[in-house]
mmCIF file of C-alpha atoms in Angstrom:
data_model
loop_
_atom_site.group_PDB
_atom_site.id
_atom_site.type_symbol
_atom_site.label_atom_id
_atom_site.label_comp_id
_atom_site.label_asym_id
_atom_site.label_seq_id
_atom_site.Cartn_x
_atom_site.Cartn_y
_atom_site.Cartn_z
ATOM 1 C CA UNK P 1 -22.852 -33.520 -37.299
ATOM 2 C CA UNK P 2 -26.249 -32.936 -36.199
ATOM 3 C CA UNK P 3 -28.199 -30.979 -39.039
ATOM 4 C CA UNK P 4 -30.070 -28.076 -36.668
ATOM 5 C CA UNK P 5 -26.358 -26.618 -36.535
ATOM 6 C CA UNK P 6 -25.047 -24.744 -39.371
ATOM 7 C CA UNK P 7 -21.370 -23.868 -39.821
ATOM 8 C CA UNK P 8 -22.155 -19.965 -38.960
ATOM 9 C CA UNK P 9 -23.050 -21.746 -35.278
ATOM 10 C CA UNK P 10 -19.972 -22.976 -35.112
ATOM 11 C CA UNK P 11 -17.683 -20.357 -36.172
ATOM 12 C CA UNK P 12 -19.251 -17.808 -33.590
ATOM 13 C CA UNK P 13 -19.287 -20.773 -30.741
ATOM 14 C CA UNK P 14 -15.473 -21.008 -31.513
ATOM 15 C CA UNK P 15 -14.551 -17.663 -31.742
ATOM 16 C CA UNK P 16 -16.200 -16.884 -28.337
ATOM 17 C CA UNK P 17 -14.753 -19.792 -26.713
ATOM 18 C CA UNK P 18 -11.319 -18.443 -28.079
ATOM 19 C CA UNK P 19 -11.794 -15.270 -26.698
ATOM 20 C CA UNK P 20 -13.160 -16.367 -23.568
ATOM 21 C CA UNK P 21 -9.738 -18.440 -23.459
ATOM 22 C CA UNK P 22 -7.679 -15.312 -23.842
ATOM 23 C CA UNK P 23 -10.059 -13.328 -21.277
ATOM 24 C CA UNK P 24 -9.093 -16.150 -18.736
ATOM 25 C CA UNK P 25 -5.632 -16.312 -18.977
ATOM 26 C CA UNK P 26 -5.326 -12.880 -19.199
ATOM 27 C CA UNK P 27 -7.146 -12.741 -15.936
ATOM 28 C CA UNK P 28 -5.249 -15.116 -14.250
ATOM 29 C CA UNK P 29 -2.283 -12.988 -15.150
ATOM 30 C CA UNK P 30 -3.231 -10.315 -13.415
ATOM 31 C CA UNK P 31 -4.298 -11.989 -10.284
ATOM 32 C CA UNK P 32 -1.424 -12.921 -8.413
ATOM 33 C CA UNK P 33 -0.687 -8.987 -8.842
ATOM 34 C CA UNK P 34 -4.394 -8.141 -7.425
ATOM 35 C CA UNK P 35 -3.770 -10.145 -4.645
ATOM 36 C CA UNK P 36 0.143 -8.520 -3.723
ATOM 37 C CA UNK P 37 -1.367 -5.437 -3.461
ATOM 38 C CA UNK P 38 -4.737 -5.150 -1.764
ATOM 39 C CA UNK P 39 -5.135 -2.947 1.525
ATOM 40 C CA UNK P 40 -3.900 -5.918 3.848
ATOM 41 C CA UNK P 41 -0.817 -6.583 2.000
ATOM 42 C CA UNK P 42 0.754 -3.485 2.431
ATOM 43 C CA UNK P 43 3.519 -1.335 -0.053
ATOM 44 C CA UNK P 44 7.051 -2.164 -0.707
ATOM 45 C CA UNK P 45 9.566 0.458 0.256
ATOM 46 C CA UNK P 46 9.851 1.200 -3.109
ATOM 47 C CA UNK P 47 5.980 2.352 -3.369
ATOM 48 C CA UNK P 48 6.205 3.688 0.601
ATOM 49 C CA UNK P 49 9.135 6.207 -1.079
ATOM 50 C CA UNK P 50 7.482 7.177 -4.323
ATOM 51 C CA UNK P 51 4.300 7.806 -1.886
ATOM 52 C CA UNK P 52 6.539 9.847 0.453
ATOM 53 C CA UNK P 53 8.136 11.924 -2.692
ATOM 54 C CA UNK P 54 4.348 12.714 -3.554
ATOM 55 C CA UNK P 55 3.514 13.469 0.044
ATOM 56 C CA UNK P 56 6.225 16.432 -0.076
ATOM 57 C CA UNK P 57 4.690 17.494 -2.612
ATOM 58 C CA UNK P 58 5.308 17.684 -6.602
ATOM 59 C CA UNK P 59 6.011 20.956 -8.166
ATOM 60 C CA UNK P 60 5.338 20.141 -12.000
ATOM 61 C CA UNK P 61 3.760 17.409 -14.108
ATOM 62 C CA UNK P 62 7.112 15.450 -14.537
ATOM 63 C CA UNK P 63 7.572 12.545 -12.248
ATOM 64 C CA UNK P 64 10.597 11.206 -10.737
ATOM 65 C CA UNK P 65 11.085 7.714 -12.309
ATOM 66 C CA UNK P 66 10.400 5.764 -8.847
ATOM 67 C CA UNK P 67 7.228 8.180 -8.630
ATOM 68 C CA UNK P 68 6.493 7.384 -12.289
ATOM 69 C CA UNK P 69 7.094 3.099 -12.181
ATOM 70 C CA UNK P 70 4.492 3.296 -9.117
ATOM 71 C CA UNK P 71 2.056 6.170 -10.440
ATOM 72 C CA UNK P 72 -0.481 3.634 -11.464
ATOM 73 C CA UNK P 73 -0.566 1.150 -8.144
ATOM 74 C CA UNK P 74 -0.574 3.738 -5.804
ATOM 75 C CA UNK P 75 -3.340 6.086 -8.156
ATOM 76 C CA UNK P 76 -5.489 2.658 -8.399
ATOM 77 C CA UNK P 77 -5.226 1.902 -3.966
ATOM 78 C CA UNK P 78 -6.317 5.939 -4.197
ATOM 79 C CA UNK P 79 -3.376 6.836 -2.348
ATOM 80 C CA UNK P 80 -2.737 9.711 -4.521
ATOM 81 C CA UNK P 81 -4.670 11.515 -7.335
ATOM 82 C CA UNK P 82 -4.222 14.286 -10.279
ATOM 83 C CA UNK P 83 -5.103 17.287 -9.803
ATOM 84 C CA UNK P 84 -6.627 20.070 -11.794
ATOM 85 C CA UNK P 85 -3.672 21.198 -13.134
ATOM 86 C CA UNK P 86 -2.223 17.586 -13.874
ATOM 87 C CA UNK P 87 0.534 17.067 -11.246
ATOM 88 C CA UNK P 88 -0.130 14.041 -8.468
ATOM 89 C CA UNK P 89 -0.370 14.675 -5.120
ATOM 90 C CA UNK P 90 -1.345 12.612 -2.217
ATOM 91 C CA UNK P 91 -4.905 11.730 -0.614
ATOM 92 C CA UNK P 92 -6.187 11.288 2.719
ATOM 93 C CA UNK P 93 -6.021 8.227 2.411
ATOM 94 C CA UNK P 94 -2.175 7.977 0.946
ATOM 95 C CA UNK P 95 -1.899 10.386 4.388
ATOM 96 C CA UNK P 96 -3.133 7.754 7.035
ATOM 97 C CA UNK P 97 -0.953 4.630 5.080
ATOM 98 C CA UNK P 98 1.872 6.706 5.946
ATOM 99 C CA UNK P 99 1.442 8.162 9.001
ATOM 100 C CA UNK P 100 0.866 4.332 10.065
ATOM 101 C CA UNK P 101 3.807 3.258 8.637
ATOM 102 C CA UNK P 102 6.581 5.882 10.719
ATOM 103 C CA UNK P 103 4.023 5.024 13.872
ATOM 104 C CA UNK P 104 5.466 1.276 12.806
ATOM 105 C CA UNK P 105 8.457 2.138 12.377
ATOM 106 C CA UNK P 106 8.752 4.066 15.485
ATOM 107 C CA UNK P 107 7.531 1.945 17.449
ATOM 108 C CA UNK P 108 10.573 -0.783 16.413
ATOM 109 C CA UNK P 109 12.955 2.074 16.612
ATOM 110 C CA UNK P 110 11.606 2.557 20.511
ATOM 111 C CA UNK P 111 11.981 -1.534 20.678
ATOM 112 C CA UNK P 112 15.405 -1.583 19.869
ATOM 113 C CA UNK P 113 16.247 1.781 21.474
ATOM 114 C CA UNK P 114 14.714 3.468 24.207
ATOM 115 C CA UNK P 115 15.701 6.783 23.985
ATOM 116 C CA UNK P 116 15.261 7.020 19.688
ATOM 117 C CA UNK P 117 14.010 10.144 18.744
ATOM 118 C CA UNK P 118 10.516 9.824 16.915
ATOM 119 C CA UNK P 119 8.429 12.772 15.377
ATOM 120 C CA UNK P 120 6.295 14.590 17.496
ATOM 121 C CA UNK P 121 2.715 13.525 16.286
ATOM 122 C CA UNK P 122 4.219 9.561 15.742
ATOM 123 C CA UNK P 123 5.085 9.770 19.748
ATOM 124 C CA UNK P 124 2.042 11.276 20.771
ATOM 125 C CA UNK P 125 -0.292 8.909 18.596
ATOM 126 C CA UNK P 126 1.581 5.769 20.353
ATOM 127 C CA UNK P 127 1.445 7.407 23.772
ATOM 128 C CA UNK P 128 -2.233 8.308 23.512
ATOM 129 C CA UNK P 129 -2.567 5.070 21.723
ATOM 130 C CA UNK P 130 -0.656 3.216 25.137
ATOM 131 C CA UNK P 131 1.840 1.273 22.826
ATOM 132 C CA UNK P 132 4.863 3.463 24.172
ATOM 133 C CA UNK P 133 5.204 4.707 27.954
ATOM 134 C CA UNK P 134 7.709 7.455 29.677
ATOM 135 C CA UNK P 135 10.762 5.255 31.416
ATOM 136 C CA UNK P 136 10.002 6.703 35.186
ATOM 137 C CA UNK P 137 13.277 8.597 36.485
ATOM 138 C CA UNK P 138 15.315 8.165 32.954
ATOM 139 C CA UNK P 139 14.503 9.872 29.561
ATOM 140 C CA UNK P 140 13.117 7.710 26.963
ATOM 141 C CA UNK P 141 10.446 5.145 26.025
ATOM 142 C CA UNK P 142 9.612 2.149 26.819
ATOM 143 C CA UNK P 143 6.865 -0.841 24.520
ATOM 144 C CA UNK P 144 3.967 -1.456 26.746
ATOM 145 C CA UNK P 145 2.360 -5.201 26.299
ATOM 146 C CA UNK P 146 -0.445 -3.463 24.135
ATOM 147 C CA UNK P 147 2.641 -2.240 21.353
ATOM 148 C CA UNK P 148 4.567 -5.326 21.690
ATOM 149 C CA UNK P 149 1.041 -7.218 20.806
ATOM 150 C CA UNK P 150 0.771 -4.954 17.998
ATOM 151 C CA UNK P 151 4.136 -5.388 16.590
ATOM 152 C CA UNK P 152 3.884 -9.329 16.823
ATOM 153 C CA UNK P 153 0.865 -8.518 15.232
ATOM 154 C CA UNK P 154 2.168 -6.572 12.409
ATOM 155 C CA UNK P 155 5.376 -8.840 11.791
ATOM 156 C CA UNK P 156 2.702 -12.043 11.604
ATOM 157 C CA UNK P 157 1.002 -10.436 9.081
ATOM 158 C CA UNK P 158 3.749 -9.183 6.987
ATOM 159 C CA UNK P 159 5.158 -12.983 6.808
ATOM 160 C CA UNK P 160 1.891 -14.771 5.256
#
């Protein structure tokens, strides 16, 4: 044992490694979890229902218990927030995610049936958007190349 080292060195070189040890693993724990649930891995339905409870908005502090298991993930993505008086309600942000996600699934409702009826600011953001188009001399819809791009898109996406 070389003599410049005294057994105080040691102790505190040991302890850190230690808890550098724990740091790490703890760490790795929670990355697999990081990476789930960034902004280009999208919700589960579970978390896109808990958001949509929030979205029609809470009336007291108590939370549902699918609200509750997902207050933290969707409070730490800043889809919803506390207010002043403690009860959660939803962000702009927590707005857009779903907005995007009936435009999605209106648009494979409108794949699979032409004349499905959509809410009236989903159709109008895919019309003005030119992912849907009017069928000419029959009522419904129709998926322009641009929408069936975008929903190869999206399903290639959800898959990796």
């Amino acid at each position: 044992m070389p003599s410049n080292l005294d057994l105080g060195d040691c102790c505190v070189t040991s302890g850190n490694r230690l808890r550098n040890r724990a740091r790490a693993r703890t760490m790795a724990a929670l990355k697999p979890y990081k990476q789930d649930h960034n902004m280009n891995a999208g919700l589960t339905d579970d978390e896109f229902e808990a958001l949509k409870e929030v979205s029609r908005g809470l009336k007291s502090k108590r939370l549902s218990p699918l609200v509750l298991k997902h207050a933290k993930l969707l409070s730490g993505l800043k889809y919803v927030d506390y207010g002043r008086n403690g009860i959660m309600k939803i962000t702009e942000r927590g707005t857009q995610t779903l907005f995007m996600k009936h435009c999605i699934d209106g648009l494979r409702k409108i794949a699979v049936n032409p004349i499905a009826l959509l809410d009236a600011n989903v159709k109008e953001f895919l019309l003005k958007k030119s992912h849907i188009s009017s069928i000419e001399g029959a009522v419904g819809y129709e998926i322009t190349a641009k929408g069936a791009e975008s929903l190869a898109d999206i399903d290639a996406q959800q898959r990796k």
